[in-house]
PDB file of C-alpha atoms and ligand atoms in Angstrom:
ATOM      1  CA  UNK A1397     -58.435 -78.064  27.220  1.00  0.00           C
ATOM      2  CA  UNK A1398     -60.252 -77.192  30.005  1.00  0.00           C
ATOM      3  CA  UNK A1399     -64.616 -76.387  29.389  1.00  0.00           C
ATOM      4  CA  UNK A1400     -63.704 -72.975  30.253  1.00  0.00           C
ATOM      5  CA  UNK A1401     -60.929 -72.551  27.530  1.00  0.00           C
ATOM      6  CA  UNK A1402     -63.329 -74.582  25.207  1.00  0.00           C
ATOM      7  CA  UNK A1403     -66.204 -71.649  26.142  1.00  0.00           C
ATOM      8  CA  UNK A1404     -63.214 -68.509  26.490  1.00  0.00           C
ATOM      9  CA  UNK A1405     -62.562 -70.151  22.341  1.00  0.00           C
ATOM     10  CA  UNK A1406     -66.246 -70.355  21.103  1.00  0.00           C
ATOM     11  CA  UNK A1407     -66.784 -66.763  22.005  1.00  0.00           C
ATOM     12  CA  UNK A1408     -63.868 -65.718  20.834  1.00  0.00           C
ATOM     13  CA  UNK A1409     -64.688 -67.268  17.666  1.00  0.00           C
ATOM     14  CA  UNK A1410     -67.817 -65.494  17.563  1.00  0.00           C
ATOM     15  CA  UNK A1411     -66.026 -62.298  17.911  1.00  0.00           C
ATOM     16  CA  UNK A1412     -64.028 -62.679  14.989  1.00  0.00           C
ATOM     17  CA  UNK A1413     -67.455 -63.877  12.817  1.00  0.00           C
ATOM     18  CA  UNK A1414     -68.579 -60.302  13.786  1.00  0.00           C
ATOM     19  CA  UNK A1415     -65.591 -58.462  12.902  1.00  0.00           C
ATOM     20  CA  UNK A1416     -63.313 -60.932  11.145  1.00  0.00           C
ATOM     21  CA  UNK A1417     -60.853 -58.709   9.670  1.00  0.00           C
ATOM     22  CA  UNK A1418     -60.124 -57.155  12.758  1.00  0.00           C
ATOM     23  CA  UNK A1419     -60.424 -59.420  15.627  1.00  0.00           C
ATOM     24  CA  UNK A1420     -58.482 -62.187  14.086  1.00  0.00           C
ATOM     25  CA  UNK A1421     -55.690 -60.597  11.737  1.00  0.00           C
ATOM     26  CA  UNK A1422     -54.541 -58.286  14.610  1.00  0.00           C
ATOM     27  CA  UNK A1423     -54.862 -60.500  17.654  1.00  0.00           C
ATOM     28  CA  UNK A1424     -51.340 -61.110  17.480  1.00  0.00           C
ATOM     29  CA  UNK A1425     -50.091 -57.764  16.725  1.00  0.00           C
ATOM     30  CA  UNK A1426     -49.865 -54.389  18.401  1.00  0.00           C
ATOM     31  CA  UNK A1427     -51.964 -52.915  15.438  1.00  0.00           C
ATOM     32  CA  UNK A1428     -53.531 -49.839  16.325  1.00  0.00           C
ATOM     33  CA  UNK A1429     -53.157 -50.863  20.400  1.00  0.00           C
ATOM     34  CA  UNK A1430     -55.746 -53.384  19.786  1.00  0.00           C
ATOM     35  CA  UNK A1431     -53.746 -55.329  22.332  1.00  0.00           C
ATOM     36  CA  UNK A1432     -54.771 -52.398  24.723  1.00  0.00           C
ATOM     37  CA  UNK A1433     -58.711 -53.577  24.471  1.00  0.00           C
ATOM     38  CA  UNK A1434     -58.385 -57.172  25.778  1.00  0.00           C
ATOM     39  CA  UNK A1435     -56.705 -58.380  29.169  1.00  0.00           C
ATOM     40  CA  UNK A1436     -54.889 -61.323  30.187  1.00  0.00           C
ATOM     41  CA  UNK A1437     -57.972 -63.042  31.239  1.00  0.00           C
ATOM     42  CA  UNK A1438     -60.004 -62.505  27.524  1.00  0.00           C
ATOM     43  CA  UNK A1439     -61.915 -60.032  29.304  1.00  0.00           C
ATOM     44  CA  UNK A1440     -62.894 -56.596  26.698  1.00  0.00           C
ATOM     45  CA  UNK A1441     -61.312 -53.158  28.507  1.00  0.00           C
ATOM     46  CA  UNK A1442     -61.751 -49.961  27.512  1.00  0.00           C
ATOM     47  CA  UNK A1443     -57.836 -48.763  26.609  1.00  0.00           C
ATOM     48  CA  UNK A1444     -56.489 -45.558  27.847  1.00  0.00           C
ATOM     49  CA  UNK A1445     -56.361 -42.728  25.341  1.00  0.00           C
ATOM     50  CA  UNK A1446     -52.607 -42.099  23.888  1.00  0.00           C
ATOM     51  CA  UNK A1447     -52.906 -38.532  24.719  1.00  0.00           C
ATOM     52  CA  UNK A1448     -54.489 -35.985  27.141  1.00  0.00           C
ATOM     53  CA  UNK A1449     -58.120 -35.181  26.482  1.00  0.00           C
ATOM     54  CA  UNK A1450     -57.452 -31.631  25.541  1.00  0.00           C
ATOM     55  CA  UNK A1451     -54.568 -32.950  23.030  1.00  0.00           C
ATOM     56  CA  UNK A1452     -56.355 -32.548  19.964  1.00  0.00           C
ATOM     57  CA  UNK A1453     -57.868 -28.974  20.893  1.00  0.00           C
ATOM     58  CA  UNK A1454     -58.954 -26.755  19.040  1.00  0.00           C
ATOM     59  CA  UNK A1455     -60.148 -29.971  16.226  1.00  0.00           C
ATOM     60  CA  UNK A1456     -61.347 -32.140  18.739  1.00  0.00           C
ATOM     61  CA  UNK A1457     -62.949 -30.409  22.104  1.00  0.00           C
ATOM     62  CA  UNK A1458     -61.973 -31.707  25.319  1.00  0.00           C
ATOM     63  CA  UNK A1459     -65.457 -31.969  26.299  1.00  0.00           C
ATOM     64  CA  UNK A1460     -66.151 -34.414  23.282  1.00  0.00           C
ATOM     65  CA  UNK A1461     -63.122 -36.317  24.295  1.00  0.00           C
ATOM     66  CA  UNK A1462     -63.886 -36.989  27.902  1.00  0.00           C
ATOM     67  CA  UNK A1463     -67.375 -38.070  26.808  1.00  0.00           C
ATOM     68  CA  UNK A1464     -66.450 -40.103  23.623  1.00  0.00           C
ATOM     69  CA  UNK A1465     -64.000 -41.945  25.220  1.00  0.00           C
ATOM     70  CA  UNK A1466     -64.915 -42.396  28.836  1.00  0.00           C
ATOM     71  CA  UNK A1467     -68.650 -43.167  28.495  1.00  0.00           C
ATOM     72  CA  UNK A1468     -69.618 -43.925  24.886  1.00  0.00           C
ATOM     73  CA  UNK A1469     -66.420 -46.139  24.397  1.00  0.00           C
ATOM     74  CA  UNK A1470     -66.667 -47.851  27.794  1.00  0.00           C
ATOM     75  CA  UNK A1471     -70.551 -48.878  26.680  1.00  0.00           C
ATOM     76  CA  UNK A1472     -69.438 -50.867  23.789  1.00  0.00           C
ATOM     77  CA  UNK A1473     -67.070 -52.499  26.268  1.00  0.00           C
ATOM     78  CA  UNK A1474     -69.719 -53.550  28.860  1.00  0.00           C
ATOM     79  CA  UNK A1475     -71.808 -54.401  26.136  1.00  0.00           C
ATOM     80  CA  UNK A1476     -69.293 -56.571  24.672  1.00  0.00           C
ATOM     81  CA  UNK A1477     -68.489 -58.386  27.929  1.00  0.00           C
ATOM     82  CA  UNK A1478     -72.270 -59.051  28.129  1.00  0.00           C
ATOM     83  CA  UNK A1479     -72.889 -60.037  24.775  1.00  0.00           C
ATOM     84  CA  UNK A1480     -69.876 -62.956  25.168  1.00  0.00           C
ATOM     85  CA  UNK A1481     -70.563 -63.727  28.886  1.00  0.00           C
ATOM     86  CA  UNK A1482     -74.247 -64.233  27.685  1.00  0.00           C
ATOM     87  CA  UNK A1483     -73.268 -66.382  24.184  1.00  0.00           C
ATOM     88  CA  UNK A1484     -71.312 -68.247  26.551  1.00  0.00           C
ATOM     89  CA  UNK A1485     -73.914 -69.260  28.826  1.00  0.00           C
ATOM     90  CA  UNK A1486     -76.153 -70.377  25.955  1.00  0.00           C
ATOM     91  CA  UNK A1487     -73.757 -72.399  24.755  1.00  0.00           C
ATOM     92  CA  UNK A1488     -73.074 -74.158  28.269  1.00  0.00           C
ATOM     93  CA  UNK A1489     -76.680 -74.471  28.795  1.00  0.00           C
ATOM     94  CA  UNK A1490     -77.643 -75.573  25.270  1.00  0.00           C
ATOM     95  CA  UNK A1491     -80.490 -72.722  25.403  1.00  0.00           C
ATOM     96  CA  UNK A1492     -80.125 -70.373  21.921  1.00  0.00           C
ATOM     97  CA  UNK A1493     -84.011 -69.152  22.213  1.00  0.00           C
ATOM     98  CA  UNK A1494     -81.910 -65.758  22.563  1.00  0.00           C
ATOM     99  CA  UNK A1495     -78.984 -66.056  20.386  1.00  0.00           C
ATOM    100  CA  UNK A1496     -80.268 -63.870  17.478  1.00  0.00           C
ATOM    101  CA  UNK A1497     -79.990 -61.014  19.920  1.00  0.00           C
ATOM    102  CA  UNK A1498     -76.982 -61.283  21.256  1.00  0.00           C
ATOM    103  CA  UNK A1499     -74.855 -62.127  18.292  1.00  0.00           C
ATOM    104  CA  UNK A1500     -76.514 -58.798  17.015  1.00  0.00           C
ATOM    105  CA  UNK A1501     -75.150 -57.310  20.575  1.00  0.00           C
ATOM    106  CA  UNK A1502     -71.698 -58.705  20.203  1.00  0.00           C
ATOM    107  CA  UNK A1503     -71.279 -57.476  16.797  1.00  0.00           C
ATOM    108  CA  UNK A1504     -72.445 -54.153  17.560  1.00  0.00           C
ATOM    109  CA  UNK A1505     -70.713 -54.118  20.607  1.00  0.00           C
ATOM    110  CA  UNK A1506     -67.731 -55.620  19.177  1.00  0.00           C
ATOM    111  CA  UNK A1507     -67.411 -52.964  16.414  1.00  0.00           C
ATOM    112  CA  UNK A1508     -68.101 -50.191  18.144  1.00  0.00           C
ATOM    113  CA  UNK A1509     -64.748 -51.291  20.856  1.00  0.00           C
ATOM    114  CA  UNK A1510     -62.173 -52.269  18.322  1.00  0.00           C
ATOM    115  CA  UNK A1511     -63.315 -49.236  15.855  1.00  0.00           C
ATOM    116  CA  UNK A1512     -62.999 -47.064  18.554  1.00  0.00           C
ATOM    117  CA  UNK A1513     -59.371 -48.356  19.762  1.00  0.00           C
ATOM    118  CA  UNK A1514     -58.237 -47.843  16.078  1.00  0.00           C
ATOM    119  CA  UNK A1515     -59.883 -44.630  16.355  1.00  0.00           C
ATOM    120  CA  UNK A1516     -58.067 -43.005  19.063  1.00  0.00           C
ATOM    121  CA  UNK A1517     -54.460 -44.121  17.726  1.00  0.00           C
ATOM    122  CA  UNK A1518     -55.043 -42.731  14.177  1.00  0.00           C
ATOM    123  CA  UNK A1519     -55.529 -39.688  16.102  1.00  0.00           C
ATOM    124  CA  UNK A1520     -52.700 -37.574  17.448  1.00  0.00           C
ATOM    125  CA  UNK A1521     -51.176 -33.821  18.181  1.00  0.00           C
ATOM    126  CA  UNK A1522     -48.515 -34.855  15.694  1.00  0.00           C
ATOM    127  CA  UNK A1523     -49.145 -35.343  11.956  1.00  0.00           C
ATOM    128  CA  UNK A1524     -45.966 -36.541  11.181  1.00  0.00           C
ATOM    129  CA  UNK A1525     -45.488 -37.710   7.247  1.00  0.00           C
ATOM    130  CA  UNK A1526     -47.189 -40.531   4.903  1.00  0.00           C
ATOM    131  CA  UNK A1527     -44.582 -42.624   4.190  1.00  0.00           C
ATOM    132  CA  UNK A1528     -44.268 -43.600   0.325  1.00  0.00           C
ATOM    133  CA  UNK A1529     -45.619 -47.027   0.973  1.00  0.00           C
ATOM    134  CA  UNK A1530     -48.880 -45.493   1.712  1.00  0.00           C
ATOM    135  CA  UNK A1531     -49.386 -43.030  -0.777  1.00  0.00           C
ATOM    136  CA  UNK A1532     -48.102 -45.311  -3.339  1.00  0.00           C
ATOM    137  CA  UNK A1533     -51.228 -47.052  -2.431  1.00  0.00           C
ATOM    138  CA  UNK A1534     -53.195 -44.238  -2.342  1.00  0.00           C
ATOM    139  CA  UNK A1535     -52.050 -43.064  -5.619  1.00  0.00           C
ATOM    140  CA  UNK A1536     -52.587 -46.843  -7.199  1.00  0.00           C
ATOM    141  CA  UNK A1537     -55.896 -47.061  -5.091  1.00  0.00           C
ATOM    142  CA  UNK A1538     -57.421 -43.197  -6.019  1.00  0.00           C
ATOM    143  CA  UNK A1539     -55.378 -41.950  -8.752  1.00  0.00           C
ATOM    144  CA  UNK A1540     -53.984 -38.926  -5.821  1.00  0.00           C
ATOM    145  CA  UNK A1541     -53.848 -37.747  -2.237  1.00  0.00           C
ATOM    146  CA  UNK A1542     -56.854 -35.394  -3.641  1.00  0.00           C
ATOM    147  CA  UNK A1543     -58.925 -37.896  -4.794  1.00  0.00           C
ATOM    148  CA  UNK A1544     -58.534 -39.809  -1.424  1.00  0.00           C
ATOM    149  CA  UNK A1545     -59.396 -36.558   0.756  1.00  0.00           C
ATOM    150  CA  UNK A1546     -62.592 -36.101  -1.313  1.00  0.00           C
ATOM    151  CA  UNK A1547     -63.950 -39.443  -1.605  1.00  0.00           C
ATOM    152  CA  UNK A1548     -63.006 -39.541   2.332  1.00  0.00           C
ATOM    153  CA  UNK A1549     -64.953 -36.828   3.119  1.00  0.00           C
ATOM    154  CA  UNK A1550     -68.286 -37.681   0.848  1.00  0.00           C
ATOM    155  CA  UNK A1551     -68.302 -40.875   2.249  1.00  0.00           C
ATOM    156  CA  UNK A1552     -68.164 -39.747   5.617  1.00  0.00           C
ATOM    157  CA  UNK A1553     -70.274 -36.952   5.401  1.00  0.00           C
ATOM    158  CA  UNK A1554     -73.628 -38.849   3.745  1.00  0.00           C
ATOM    159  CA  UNK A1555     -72.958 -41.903   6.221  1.00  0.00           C
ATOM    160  CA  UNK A1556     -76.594 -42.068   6.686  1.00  0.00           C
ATOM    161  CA  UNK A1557     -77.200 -41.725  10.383  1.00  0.00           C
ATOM    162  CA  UNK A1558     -74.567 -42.900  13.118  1.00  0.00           C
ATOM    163  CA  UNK A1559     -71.259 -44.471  11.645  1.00  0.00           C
ATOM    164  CA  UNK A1560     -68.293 -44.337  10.303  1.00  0.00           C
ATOM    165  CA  UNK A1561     -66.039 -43.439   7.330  1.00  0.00           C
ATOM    166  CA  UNK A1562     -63.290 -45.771   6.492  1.00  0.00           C
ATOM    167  CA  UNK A1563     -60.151 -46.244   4.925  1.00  0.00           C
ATOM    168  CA  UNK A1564     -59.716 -50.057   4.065  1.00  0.00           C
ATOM    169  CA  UNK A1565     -57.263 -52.252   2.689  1.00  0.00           C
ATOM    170  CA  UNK A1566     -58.975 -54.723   0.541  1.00  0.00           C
ATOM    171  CA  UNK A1567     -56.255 -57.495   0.158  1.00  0.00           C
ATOM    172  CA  UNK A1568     -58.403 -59.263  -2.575  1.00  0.00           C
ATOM    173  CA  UNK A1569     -57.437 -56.641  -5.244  1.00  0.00           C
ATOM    174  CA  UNK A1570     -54.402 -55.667  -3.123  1.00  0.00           C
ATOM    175  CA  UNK A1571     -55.676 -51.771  -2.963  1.00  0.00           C
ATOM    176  CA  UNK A1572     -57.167 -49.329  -0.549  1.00  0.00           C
ATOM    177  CA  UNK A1573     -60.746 -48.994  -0.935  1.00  0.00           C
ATOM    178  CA  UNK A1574     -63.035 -45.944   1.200  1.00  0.00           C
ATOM    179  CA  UNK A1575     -66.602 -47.443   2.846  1.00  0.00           C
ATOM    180  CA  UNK A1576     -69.135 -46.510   4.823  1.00  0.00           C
ATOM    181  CA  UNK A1577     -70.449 -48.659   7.932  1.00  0.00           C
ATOM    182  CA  UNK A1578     -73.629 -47.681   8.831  1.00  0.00           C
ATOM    183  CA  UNK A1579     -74.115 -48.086  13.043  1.00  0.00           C
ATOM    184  CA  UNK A1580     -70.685 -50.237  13.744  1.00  0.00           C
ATOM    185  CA  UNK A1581     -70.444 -52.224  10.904  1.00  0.00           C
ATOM    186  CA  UNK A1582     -73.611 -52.787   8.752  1.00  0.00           C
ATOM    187  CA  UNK A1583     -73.043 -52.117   4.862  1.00  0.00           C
ATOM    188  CA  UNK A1584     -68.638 -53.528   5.643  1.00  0.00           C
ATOM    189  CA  UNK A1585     -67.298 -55.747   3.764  1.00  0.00           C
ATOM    190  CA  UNK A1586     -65.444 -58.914   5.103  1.00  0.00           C
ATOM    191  CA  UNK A1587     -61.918 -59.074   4.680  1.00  0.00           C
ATOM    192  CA  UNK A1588     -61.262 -56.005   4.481  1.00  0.00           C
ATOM    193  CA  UNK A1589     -58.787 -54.245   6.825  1.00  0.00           C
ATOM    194  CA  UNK A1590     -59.393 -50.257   8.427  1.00  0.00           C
ATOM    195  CA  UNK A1591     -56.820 -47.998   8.145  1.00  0.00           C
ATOM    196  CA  UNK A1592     -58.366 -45.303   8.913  1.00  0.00           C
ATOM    197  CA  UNK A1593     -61.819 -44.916  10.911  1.00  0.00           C
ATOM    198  CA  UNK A1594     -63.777 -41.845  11.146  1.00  0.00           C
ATOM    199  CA  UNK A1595     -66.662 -41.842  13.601  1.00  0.00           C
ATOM    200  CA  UNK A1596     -69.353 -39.963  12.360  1.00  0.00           C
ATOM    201  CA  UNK A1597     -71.780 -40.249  14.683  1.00  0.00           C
ATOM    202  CA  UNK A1598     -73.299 -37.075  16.001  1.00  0.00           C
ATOM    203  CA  UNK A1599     -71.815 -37.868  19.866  1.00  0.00           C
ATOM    204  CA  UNK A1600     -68.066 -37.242  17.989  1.00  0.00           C
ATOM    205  CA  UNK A1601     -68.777 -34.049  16.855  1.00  0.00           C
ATOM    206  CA  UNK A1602     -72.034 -32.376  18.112  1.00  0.00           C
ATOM    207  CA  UNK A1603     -71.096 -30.859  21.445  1.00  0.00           C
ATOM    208  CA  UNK A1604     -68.357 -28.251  19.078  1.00  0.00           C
ATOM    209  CA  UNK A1605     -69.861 -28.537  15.323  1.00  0.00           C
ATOM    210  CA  UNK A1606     -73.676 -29.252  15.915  1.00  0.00           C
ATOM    211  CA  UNK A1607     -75.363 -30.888  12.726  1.00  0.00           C
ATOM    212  CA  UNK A1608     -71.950 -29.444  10.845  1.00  0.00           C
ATOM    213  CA  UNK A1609     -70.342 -33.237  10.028  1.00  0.00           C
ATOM    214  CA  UNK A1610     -68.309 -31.584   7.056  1.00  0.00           C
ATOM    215  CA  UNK A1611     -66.568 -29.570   9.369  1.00  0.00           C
ATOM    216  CA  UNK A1612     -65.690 -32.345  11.878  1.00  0.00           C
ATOM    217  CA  UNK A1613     -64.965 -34.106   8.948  1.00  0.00           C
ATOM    218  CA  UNK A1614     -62.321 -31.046   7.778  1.00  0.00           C
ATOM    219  CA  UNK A1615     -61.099 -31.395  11.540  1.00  0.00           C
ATOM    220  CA  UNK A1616     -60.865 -34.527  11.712  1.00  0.00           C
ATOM    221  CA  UNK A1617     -58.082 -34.689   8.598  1.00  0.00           C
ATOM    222  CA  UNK A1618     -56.193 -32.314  10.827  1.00  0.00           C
ATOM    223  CA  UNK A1619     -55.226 -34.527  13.396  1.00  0.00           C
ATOM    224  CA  UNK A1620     -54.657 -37.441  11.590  1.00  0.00           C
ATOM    225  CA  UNK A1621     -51.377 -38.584  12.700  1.00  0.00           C
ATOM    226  CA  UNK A1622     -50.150 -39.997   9.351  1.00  0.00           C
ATOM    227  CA  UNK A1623     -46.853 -41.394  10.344  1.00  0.00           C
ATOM    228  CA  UNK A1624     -48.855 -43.478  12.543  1.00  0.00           C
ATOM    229  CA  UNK A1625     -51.009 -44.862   9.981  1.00  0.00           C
ATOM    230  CA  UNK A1626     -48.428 -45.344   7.869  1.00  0.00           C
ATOM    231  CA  UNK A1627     -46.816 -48.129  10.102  1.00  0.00           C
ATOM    232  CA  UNK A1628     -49.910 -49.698  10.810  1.00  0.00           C
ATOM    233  CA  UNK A1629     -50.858 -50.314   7.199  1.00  0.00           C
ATOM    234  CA  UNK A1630     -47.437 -51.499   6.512  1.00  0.00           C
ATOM    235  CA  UNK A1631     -47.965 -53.706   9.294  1.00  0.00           C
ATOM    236  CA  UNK A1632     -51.161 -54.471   7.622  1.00  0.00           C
ATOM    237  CA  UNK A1633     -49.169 -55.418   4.234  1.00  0.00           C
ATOM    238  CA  UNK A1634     -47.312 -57.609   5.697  1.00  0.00           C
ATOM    239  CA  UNK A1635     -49.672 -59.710   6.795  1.00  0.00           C
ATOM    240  CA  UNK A1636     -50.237 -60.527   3.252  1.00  0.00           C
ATOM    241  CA  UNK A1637     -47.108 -60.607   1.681  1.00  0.00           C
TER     242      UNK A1637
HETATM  243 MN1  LIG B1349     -68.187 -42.968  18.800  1.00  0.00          MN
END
């Protein structure tokens, strides 16, 4: 093992102690095109969308699209590639006067890339159908399809701030649990798994619905593509299984 793969693994295992569910359970997978947001070299890239910008219209604006994706998304990139590049040089020089910071950078960072890559994919111009996998675990999980849409949408919609709405699998209990993660991750809970990310912050929605989250929220369930989802989260159960 070279230093450089020795460094390339210490950041890498830094990435997964910000975002453990996600950055190591799916590393080996396609899962949500996570395998999209990480070249050959371990280098964080920002994936192309699966769709045209205006694919989502009238839901999701173009506009929003073009800006979510191109410059919000590609931040969290850049600031991911700085946030390792720099842990990497503190750890080669031995000098962690500045580690607090950029461990809070690389998990910020960090979320904010692979929440968005999930993001996009769970997205679509075709809905498709839940399979009965899924909303037997919705049904165990919420006691209906109902239930889940309405605890979905409270969540979401009193996310205090900018974050995110979530649809987790929680392997402890084996069930599918609905969070909130404040920023890109704060108030999560480790080990569990997103099936389905909502960003709520105000740059998702504001250009078309203004300070009206409920009805990006509404919009939002609109373009879910549920087949989709439905063979990532089996994906996701057989991970465990
Ligand atoms: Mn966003």
């Amino acid at each position: 093992m070279t230093k450089r793969d020795f460094l390339t693994g210490t950041a890498a295992l830094g990435a997964v102690a910000a975002m453990p569910s996600i950055a190591y359970s799916f590393s080996k997978s396609k899962l949500f095109g996570l395998d999209k947001a990480v070249d050959a070299s371990g280098k964080y890239v920002l994936p192309e969308l699966p769709y045209s910008y205006n694919a989502l219209e009238p839901h999701i604006d173009e506009a929003t699209m073009k800006l979510h994706h191109d410059k919000h998304h590609l931040g969290y990139v850049n600031g991911l590639n700085t946030a390792t590049q720099k842990i990497r040089e503190a750890t080669e020089s031995g000098d962690f006067s500045t580690i607090k910071h950029w461990e809070r950078e690389m998990a910020f960072h960090g979320g904010g890339h692979f929440l968005h890559t999930i993001f996009w994919n769970v997205m679509g111009p075709n809905q498709g159908k839940r399979s009965s996998e899924l909303d037997n675990y919705i049904n165990k999980s919420f006691g209906s399809f109902d239930n889940f849409t309405k605890l979905f949408k409270a969540a979401s919609n009193s996310v205090e701030g900018s974050g995110w709405g979530m649809l987790s699998y929680e392997p402890v209990s084996d069930k599918l649990i609905v969070m909130q993660a404040e920023k890109q991750g704060n108030l999560t809970q480790w080990l569990q798994i997103p099936v389905l990310p909502i960003d709520v912050w105000e740059h998702a929605y504001y250009l078309k619905y203004q300070n009206k989250r409920a009805d990006y929220v509404n919009a939002f369930l609109n373009v879910v593509n549920w087949e989709y989802v439905s063979e990532q989260f089996s994906k996701i159960l057989s991970m465990y299984k």
